[in-house]
Coordinates of C-alpha atoms in Angstrom, one line a residue:
M634 CA -33.0 -13.2 4.3
K635 CA -36.6 -13.0 5.0
K636 CA -36.6 -17.1 5.6
V637 CA -33.8 -17.0 7.6
I638 CA -35.0 -14.2 10.3
L639 CA -38.2 -16.0 10.3
I640 CA -36.7 -19.4 10.9
F641 CA -34.6 -18.0 14.3
C642 CA -38.1 -16.4 15.7
V643 CA -40.3 -19.2 15.3
L644 CA -36.9 -21.0 16.9
S645 CA -37.0 -18.3 19.7
L646 CA -41.1 -18.6 20.3
L647 CA -40.6 -22.2 20.4
I648 CA -37.7 -21.9 23.4
F649 CA -39.9 -19.6 25.0
I650 CA -43.5 -21.0 25.2
R651 CA -41.8 -24.9 26.1
P652 CA -42.9 -24.9 29.2
V653 CA -46.0 -23.7 28.4
L654 CA -46.9 -26.8 26.3
G655 CA -45.5 -29.1 28.6
F656 CA -42.2 -30.1 27.0
D657 CA -41.4 -30.5 30.4
T658 CA -39.8 -33.6 31.3
N659 CA -39.1 -32.7 35.1
S660 CA -43.0 -32.5 35.9
T661 CA -44.9 -34.9 37.5
T662 CA -48.5 -36.0 36.1
D663 CA -48.6 -39.2 37.9
T664 CA -50.5 -38.1 40.6
L665 CA -53.1 -35.9 41.3
S666 CA -52.9 -35.0 45.0
G667 CA -53.2 -30.9 45.6
D668 CA -49.3 -31.2 47.1
T669 CA -48.1 -32.2 44.3
V670 CA -49.8 -30.1 41.4
A671 CA -48.5 -27.0 43.1
T672 CA -44.7 -28.6 43.7
T673 CA -45.3 -28.7 39.9
Q674 CA -46.6 -25.4 39.4
V675 CA -43.7 -24.0 41.5
D676 CA -41.5 -26.6 39.7
Q677 CA -43.0 -24.6 36.6
V678 CA -42.6 -21.1 37.2
S679 CA -38.4 -21.9 38.3
Q680 CA -38.0 -23.8 34.6
Q681 CA -39.4 -21.0 33.4
D682 CA -37.5 -18.3 34.7
G683 CA -34.1 -20.8 34.2
V684 CA -35.3 -20.6 30.6
F685 CA -35.5 -17.0 30.2
E686 CA -31.7 -16.7 32.4
G687 CA -30.1 -18.7 30.2
A688 CA -31.6 -17.0 27.1
F689 CA -30.4 -13.9 27.9
K690 CA -26.7 -15.4 29.6
G691 CA -27.2 -16.9 25.2
I692 CA -27.9 -13.7 24.3
K693 CA -24.7 -11.5 26.2
T694 CA -22.1 -14.2 24.9
F695 CA -23.4 -13.4 21.6
Y696 CA -22.8 -9.7 22.2
G697 CA -20.1 -10.2 23.6
Y698 CA -18.4 -11.7 20.2
T699 CA -19.5 -9.3 18.2
G700 CA -17.7 -6.1 16.7
F701 CA -20.2 -3.5 18.3
A702 CA -18.9 -5.2 22.0
N703 CA -15.3 -5.2 20.7
A704 CA -15.7 -2.2 18.6
T705 CA -12.8 1.3 20.2
S706 CA -12.9 4.8 18.8
G707 CA -9.6 3.8 16.9
N708 CA -11.6 1.2 15.1
L709 CA -13.6 3.4 13.7
V710 CA -11.5 6.2 12.8
M711 CA -9.4 3.6 11.0
I712 CA -12.2 2.2 8.9
I713 CA -13.3 5.4 8.0
I714 CA -9.9 6.3 6.4
G715 CA -10.4 3.2 4.6
I716 CA -13.8 4.2 2.9
I717 CA -12.4 7.3 1.9
F718 CA -9.2 5.4 0.0
I719 CA -12.0 3.9 -1.3
Y720 CA -13.9 6.7 -2.2
L721 CA -10.9 8.8 -3.7
G722 CA -10.0 5.9 -5.9
I723 CA -14.0 5.4 -7.2
K724 CA -14.2 8.7 -7.6
Y725 CA -11.3 10.9 -8.1
D726 CA -9.3 7.5 -10.2
Y727 CA -6.5 8.4 -7.5
E728 CA -4.1 4.8 -8.2
P729 CA -7.5 3.1 -7.8
L730 CA -5.7 -0.3 -8.0
L731 CA -3.9 0.3 -5.2
L732 CA -6.3 2.7 -2.9
I733 CA -9.4 0.4 -3.2
P734 CA -7.3 -2.9 -2.0
I735 CA -5.5 -0.8 0.5
G736 CA -8.7 0.6 1.6
A737 CA -11.0 -2.8 1.8
G738 CA -8.2 -4.5 3.7
V739 CA -8.3 -1.0 6.5
I740 CA -11.3 -2.1 7.0
I741 CA -10.7 -5.8 7.4
G742 CA -8.4 -5.2 9.8
N743 CA -10.4 -3.1 11.9
I744 CA -13.2 -5.1 12.1
P745 CA -13.5 -5.8 15.9
F746 CA -12.6 -9.1 17.2
V747 CA -12.3 -11.1 20.5
A748 CA -8.6 -12.4 20.4
G749 CA -7.7 -15.8 20.8
N750 CA -10.0 -17.1 17.9
Q751 CA -7.2 -16.9 15.0
T752 CA -8.8 -14.0 13.4
G753 CA -6.2 -10.9 13.3
I754 CA -3.6 -10.4 10.7
Y755 CA -1.0 -10.2 13.9
E756 CA -2.7 -13.8 15.0
T757 CA -0.5 -16.5 14.2
G758 CA -1.8 -19.1 12.6
S759 CA -4.5 -17.0 11.0
V760 CA -5.6 -16.6 7.1
L761 CA -4.3 -13.2 6.6
N762 CA -1.2 -13.9 9.0
F763 CA 0.0 -16.0 6.1
L764 CA -1.2 -13.9 3.4
Y765 CA 0.8 -11.3 5.9
F766 CA 4.0 -13.4 5.1
G767 CA 4.5 -12.0 1.9
V768 CA 4.5 -8.8 3.0
V769 CA 6.9 -9.4 6.5
K770 CA 9.3 -11.7 4.2
G771 CA 9.7 -9.1 1.5
V772 CA 8.3 -11.8 -1.1
Y773 CA 5.5 -9.1 -2.7
P774 CA 7.5 -6.2 -3.7
P775 CA 10.0 -8.1 -6.5
L776 CA 6.9 -9.9 -8.0
I777 CA 5.3 -6.1 -8.4
F778 CA 8.5 -5.6 -10.0
L779 CA 8.7 -8.6 -12.2
G780 CA 5.6 -6.9 -13.7
I781 CA 6.6 -3.7 -13.8
G782 CA 9.7 -4.5 -16.1
A783 CA 7.9 -6.7 -18.1
M784 CA 5.2 -3.5 -18.4
T785 CA 7.8 -0.8 -18.8
D786 CA 9.6 0.7 -21.9
F787 CA 13.0 2.6 -21.2
S788 CA 13.0 3.5 -24.5
S789 CA 13.1 7.1 -23.3
L790 CA 16.2 6.6 -20.9
I791 CA 17.8 4.9 -23.1
A792 CA 17.8 7.7 -26.0
N793 CA 18.6 10.5 -23.2
P794 CA 20.6 8.5 -20.8
K795 CA 21.3 12.5 -18.8
L796 CA 17.6 12.5 -17.7
M797 CA 18.6 9.2 -15.5
L798 CA 20.5 12.4 -13.2
L799 CA 16.9 13.9 -12.3
G800 CA 15.5 10.4 -11.5
A801 CA 18.9 10.4 -8.9
A802 CA 18.6 14.1 -7.9
A803 CA 14.7 13.1 -7.0
Q804 CA 16.4 10.9 -4.7
I805 CA 17.3 13.8 -2.4
G806 CA 13.8 13.2 -0.7
V807 CA 15.3 9.5 0.9
F808 CA 18.1 11.2 2.4
A809 CA 16.2 14.1 3.9
T810 CA 13.7 12.0 5.5
F811 CA 16.5 9.6 7.1
L812 CA 17.7 12.3 8.8
G813 CA 14.8 13.8 9.9
A814 CA 13.4 10.4 11.2
L815 CA 16.8 10.1 12.9
Y816 CA 16.3 13.6 14.2
L817 CA 12.7 13.1 15.5
G818 CA 13.6 10.3 18.2
F819 CA 13.8 6.7 15.8
N820 CA 17.0 4.5 16.2
L821 CA 18.6 3.6 12.5
P822 CA 17.6 1.2 11.0
E823 CA 13.4 2.4 11.8
A824 CA 14.6 6.3 9.7
G825 CA 16.9 4.1 7.3
A826 CA 13.3 2.1 6.2
I827 CA 11.5 5.8 7.1
G828 CA 13.8 7.8 4.6
I829 CA 12.8 5.3 1.1
I830 CA 9.0 6.6 1.9
G831 CA 10.8 9.9 -0.3
G832 CA 11.9 7.8 -3.3
A833 CA 7.5 7.3 -3.3
D834 CA 8.2 3.5 -4.1
G835 CA 5.5 1.5 -2.5
P836 CA 6.7 -1.8 -3.1
T837 CA 10.6 -0.8 -2.4
A838 CA 9.1 1.1 1.0
I839 CA 8.1 -2.3 1.9
F840 CA 10.5 -4.1 1.1
L841 CA 13.4 -2.4 2.9
S842 CA 10.5 -2.2 6.1
S843 CA 10.6 -5.7 6.0
K844 CA 14.0 -5.7 6.4
L845 CA 14.7 -3.3 8.7
A846 CA 11.1 -2.0 10.9
N847 CA 9.7 -5.3 11.2
G848 CA 9.4 -5.4 15.1
V849 CA 12.0 -8.9 14.9
N850 CA 15.4 -7.6 14.7
V851 CA 17.7 -7.3 18.2
L852 CA 20.1 -4.0 18.2
A853 CA 23.0 -4.1 19.8
D854 CA 21.8 -2.6 22.7
G855 CA 19.4 -5.1 23.0
T856 CA 16.7 -3.2 22.5
T857 CA 14.1 -4.6 19.5
V858 CA 13.0 -2.8 16.1
K859 CA 9.7 -1.1 16.3
N860 CA 7.2 -2.9 13.1
L861 CA 6.7 -0.1 11.2
I862 CA 5.8 -1.8 8.0
G863 CA 2.2 -0.7 8.1
P864 CA 2.6 3.4 8.8
I865 CA 5.5 3.0 6.1
A866 CA 3.9 1.0 3.6
I867 CA 0.4 3.4 3.9
A868 CA 2.8 6.7 3.8
A869 CA 4.0 5.3 0.5
Y870 CA 0.7 4.8 -1.1
S871 CA -1.3 7.0 0.2
Y872 CA 1.8 9.6 -1.5
M873 CA 1.8 8.1 -4.5
A874 CA -1.9 8.1 -4.9
L875 CA -1.6 12.1 -4.0
V876 CA 1.1 13.0 -7.2
P877 CA -1.8 14.7 -9.1
V878 CA -2.2 17.4 -6.2
I879 CA 0.7 17.8 -4.0
Q880 CA 3.1 18.4 -7.5
P881 CA 1.3 20.6 -9.9
P882 CA 1.5 23.8 -7.1
L883 CA 5.2 22.6 -7.4
M884 CA 5.9 23.0 -10.6
R885 CA 4.2 26.2 -10.8
M886 CA 6.4 27.8 -7.7
L887 CA 9.4 26.8 -8.7
I888 CA 9.2 27.1 -12.9
S889 CA 8.8 30.1 -14.8
K890 CA 5.8 29.8 -17.2
E891 CA 8.4 30.2 -19.7
D892 CA 10.2 27.3 -18.9
R893 CA 6.8 25.4 -19.2
K894 CA 6.8 26.1 -22.6
I895 CA 9.9 24.6 -24.0
K896 CA 9.7 22.4 -26.4
M897 CA 12.0 19.2 -26.2
K898 CA 13.0 17.9 -29.5
P899 CA 12.0 14.5 -30.6
P900 CA 13.9 11.3 -28.9
R901 CA 15.9 9.2 -31.6
A902 CA 14.8 6.2 -32.9
V903 CA 16.1 2.9 -30.2
T904 CA 16.3 -0.3 -31.8
Q905 CA 15.1 -3.3 -30.7
K906 CA 19.2 -4.6 -29.8
E907 CA 19.4 -2.0 -27.9
K908 CA 16.5 -2.3 -26.2
M909 CA 17.4 -6.1 -25.4
I910 CA 20.8 -5.1 -24.2
F911 CA 19.9 -2.9 -21.7
P912 CA 18.6 -4.7 -19.4
V913 CA 21.3 -7.3 -19.2
V914 CA 24.1 -3.9 -19.1
A915 CA 21.5 -2.9 -16.5
L916 CA 21.1 -5.1 -14.1
I917 CA 24.8 -5.9 -14.1
L918 CA 25.7 -2.3 -12.9
T919 CA 23.3 -1.5 -11.3
T920 CA 23.8 -4.4 -8.9
F921 CA 27.2 -4.4 -9.0
I922 CA 26.3 -0.8 -7.2
S923 CA 23.9 -2.5 -5.2
P924 CA 23.6 -6.0 -4.1
S925 CA 21.5 -5.7 -1.2
A926 CA 18.8 -4.4 -4.0
L927 CA 19.4 -7.2 -6.4
P928 CA 15.8 -9.1 -5.6
L929 CA 14.3 -5.3 -6.6
L930 CA 16.3 -4.8 -9.5
G931 CA 17.2 -8.9 -10.6
M932 CA 13.3 -8.7 -11.2
L933 CA 13.0 -5.9 -12.8
F934 CA 15.5 -6.1 -15.4
F935 CA 14.5 -10.1 -15.8
G936 CA 10.7 -8.6 -16.5
N937 CA 12.0 -5.8 -19.3
L938 CA 13.9 -8.9 -20.3
L939 CA 11.4 -11.0 -21.1
K940 CA 9.3 -8.1 -23.1
E941 CA 12.1 -7.0 -25.2
S942 CA 13.8 -10.4 -25.5
G943 CA 10.7 -11.3 -28.6
R944 CA 11.0 -15.0 -28.0
T945 CA 8.8 -14.8 -24.2
E946 CA 5.9 -12.8 -25.0
R947 CA 3.8 -15.7 -23.1
L948 CA 5.6 -15.3 -20.3
A949 CA 6.2 -11.3 -20.1
D950 CA 2.3 -11.1 -20.3
T951 CA 1.6 -13.6 -17.6
A952 CA 4.0 -11.2 -15.4
R953 CA 2.7 -7.7 -16.3
T954 CA -1.2 -8.8 -16.1
K955 CA -2.1 -12.2 -14.1
L956 CA 0.5 -12.0 -11.8
I957 CA 1.1 -8.8 -11.2
D958 CA -2.9 -8.2 -10.7
I959 CA -3.1 -10.9 -7.9
V960 CA 0.3 -10.3 -5.9
T961 CA -1.2 -6.1 -6.5
I962 CA -4.6 -8.1 -4.6
L963 CA -2.8 -9.3 -2.3
L964 CA -0.2 -6.5 -0.7
G965 CA -3.0 -4.2 -0.6
V966 CA -5.0 -5.9 1.4
T967 CA -2.8 -7.8 3.8
V968 CA -1.4 -3.8 4.4
G969 CA -4.3 -2.3 4.5
A970 CA -5.6 -5.2 7.1
S971 CA -2.0 -4.4 9.1
T972 CA -2.9 -1.1 10.1
Q973 CA -5.2 -2.6 13.4
A974 CA -6.2 0.8 15.1
D975 CA -4.0 -0.8 18.0
I976 CA -1.3 -1.1 17.2
F977 CA -1.2 1.7 14.0
I978 CA -3.0 4.4 15.9
T979 CA -0.3 5.4 16.9
K980 CA 2.6 8.6 18.0
D981 CA 4.8 6.9 15.9
S982 CA 2.5 6.3 13.0
L983 CA 1.7 10.5 13.0
L984 CA 5.1 10.9 12.8
I985 CA 5.6 8.9 9.5
F986 CA 3.1 10.2 7.7
G987 CA 4.6 13.8 8.3
L988 CA 8.0 13.2 7.3
G989 CA 6.5 11.1 4.4
A990 CA 4.6 14.3 3.0
I991 CA 8.2 16.1 3.4
S992 CA 9.9 14.1 1.7
F993 CA 8.0 14.0 -1.0
V994 CA 7.6 17.8 -1.5
I995 CA 11.8 17.9 -1.3
A996 CA 12.2 14.8 -3.5
T997 CA 9.8 16.6 -6.5
C998 CA 11.5 20.3 -5.4
G999 CA 14.8 18.3 -5.8
G1000 CA 14.0 17.1 -9.2
L1001 CA 12.6 20.5 -10.6
L1002 CA 15.6 22.5 -9.5
F1003 CA 18.0 19.8 -10.9
A1004 CA 16.5 20.1 -14.3
R1005 CA 16.9 24.4 -14.0
F1006 CA 19.9 23.2 -13.5
M1007 CA 21.0 21.3 -16.1
N1008 CA 19.5 23.6 -18.3
R1009 CA 22.2 26.0 -17.4
F1010 CA 25.3 24.0 -19.4
L1011 CA 22.7 22.5 -22.2
K1012 CA 21.7 25.0 -25.2
G1013 CA 18.9 25.3 -28.3
D1014 CA 16.9 22.4 -28.6
N1015 CA 18.4 20.1 -26.5
K1016 CA 17.5 22.3 -23.7
I1017 CA 15.0 20.2 -21.3
N1018 CA 11.4 21.4 -20.1
P1019 CA 12.2 21.5 -16.8
L1020 CA 8.6 20.1 -16.0
I1021 CA 9.7 16.4 -16.3
G1022 CA 12.1 16.8 -12.9
A1023 CA 9.2 16.4 -10.6
A1024 CA 8.7 12.9 -12.5
G1025 CA 11.9 11.6 -11.1
V1026 CA 10.0 10.6 -8.0
S1027 CA 9.7 6.6 -8.5
A1028 CA 5.7 6.9 -8.9
V1029 CA 5.1 4.9 -12.8
P1030 CA 3.4 6.4 -14.2
D1031 CA 1.4 9.0 -12.4
S1032 CA 4.0 11.5 -12.0
A1033 CA 5.1 11.5 -15.7
R1034 CA 1.1 12.0 -16.8
V1035 CA 0.7 14.7 -14.3
V1036 CA 3.9 16.3 -15.8
H1037 CA 2.5 16.0 -19.3
T1038 CA -1.2 17.2 -18.1
E1039 CA 0.8 20.6 -17.1
G1040 CA 2.5 21.3 -19.8
L1041 CA -0.3 20.9 -22.2
K1042 CA -2.2 23.8 -20.0
Y1043 CA 0.7 26.4 -21.1
D1044 CA 1.0 24.5 -24.8
S1045 CA -1.5 22.5 -25.8
S1046 CA 1.0 20.9 -28.7
N1047 CA 4.0 20.6 -26.1
Y1048 CA 3.9 16.9 -25.2
L1049 CA 6.1 15.6 -22.8
L1050 CA 5.2 12.0 -21.5
M1051 CA 7.8 10.3 -23.0
H1052 CA 10.5 12.5 -21.8
A1053 CA 8.9 12.5 -18.3
M1054 CA 8.9 8.6 -18.7
A1055 CA 12.7 9.0 -18.5
P1056 CA 13.6 10.4 -15.4
N1057 CA 10.2 8.5 -14.4
V1058 CA 11.6 4.9 -14.3
A1059 CA 15.4 6.3 -13.9
G1060 CA 13.3 7.0 -10.1
V1061 CA 12.2 3.5 -10.1
I1062 CA 15.9 2.2 -10.4
G1063 CA 18.0 5.0 -8.3
S1064 CA 14.8 4.3 -5.6
A1065 CA 16.1 0.8 -5.7
I1066 CA 19.4 1.2 -5.6
A1067 CA 19.2 3.8 -2.4
A1068 CA 17.2 0.9 -0.7
G1069 CA 20.0 -1.4 -1.4
I1070 CA 22.1 1.1 -0.1
I1071 CA 20.6 1.8 3.1
L1072 CA 20.4 -2.1 3.7
S1073 CA 24.0 -2.3 3.4
F1074 CA 24.8 -0.1 6.4
L1075 CA 21.7 -0.6 8.3
G1076 CA 20.8 -4.6 7.7

């Protein structure tokens, strides 16, 4: 770096002292008459002024291309938000695999640039625009679901199918948010895309918004839907990361201390045959109910079949490690970069974030209250700990971990993780089905 600075200084010095050193090709030295000498001196002075003026113009032009000249207050605000995301991921371990790529993407997307140089994510032909194609066309979410399927053990759900109802109950947040978005003035497709934030599932939110709120579709009255992919994705991932902050207070508010101590009987052992049959049966049933969710559910259960078949371990390992890691990086960075200040900082974005917070609270409360309702019909050791209802949101596996941690606070021998995973994975399936239903009606 020091060498670069030194070379730059030497070149600048040579440019400024060139007339003094006699490197002027326009001066005439053939005659020594007084008039000629005077004329030469005048030319040298004017040329020296021209050099300074040219240098100043060059510096001014260079400055015009820098971020300092093109920065807006919105860019600075978004860069600070990106830094906060990175800080939360590193300092507090809030979904670092999501928040750190997204935070870096937010910074990348808000570095000021001169339009027309194929730099920004929304400029056709730019590298970022090509990477963003996977978001706009909904390519990345199914690949994420493939990796999730290859990672997920559905044993707890197979062993206790009634817990699937908790995952369904938590989807009340989706439809409550949909109604709230309509009330605030969003049109039907935009409200449908916003509503899926209530499922607390980032890939599903991106998939649905890429179909409904992509800034391309034209409504019957001739208006074009807004491009809400960035705000919806950021809101969904933000609330997924804040599960450890949002859910515990709701658990304490809605569940009594006695109920928090309920011990559930161990789930029955699930055979390998059941594990292999489940993804095939679940794929057929769920996609017959919601065919529009086929890209998500098809890849989810295909990934799980790779894991449980016992014959495709290499493929399953690739799906749950290398592939999902690569797609997570691309998805996080491009979603973050899509938050250019001039597009992201709008009234609509603020409304979406507000709706997202409300929907996540409603979804969590829906799962908790429905768990209490189920206990009215269950006796003895068949009762469930209502805390696991909070895991009905599809923030896998953080929500299940939060439930487990909260349960240990009241009984250090009460292990709820495996029980909580049942509604947690059911929430993933439920949010995908909800997205498919919305897409069927509004797509």
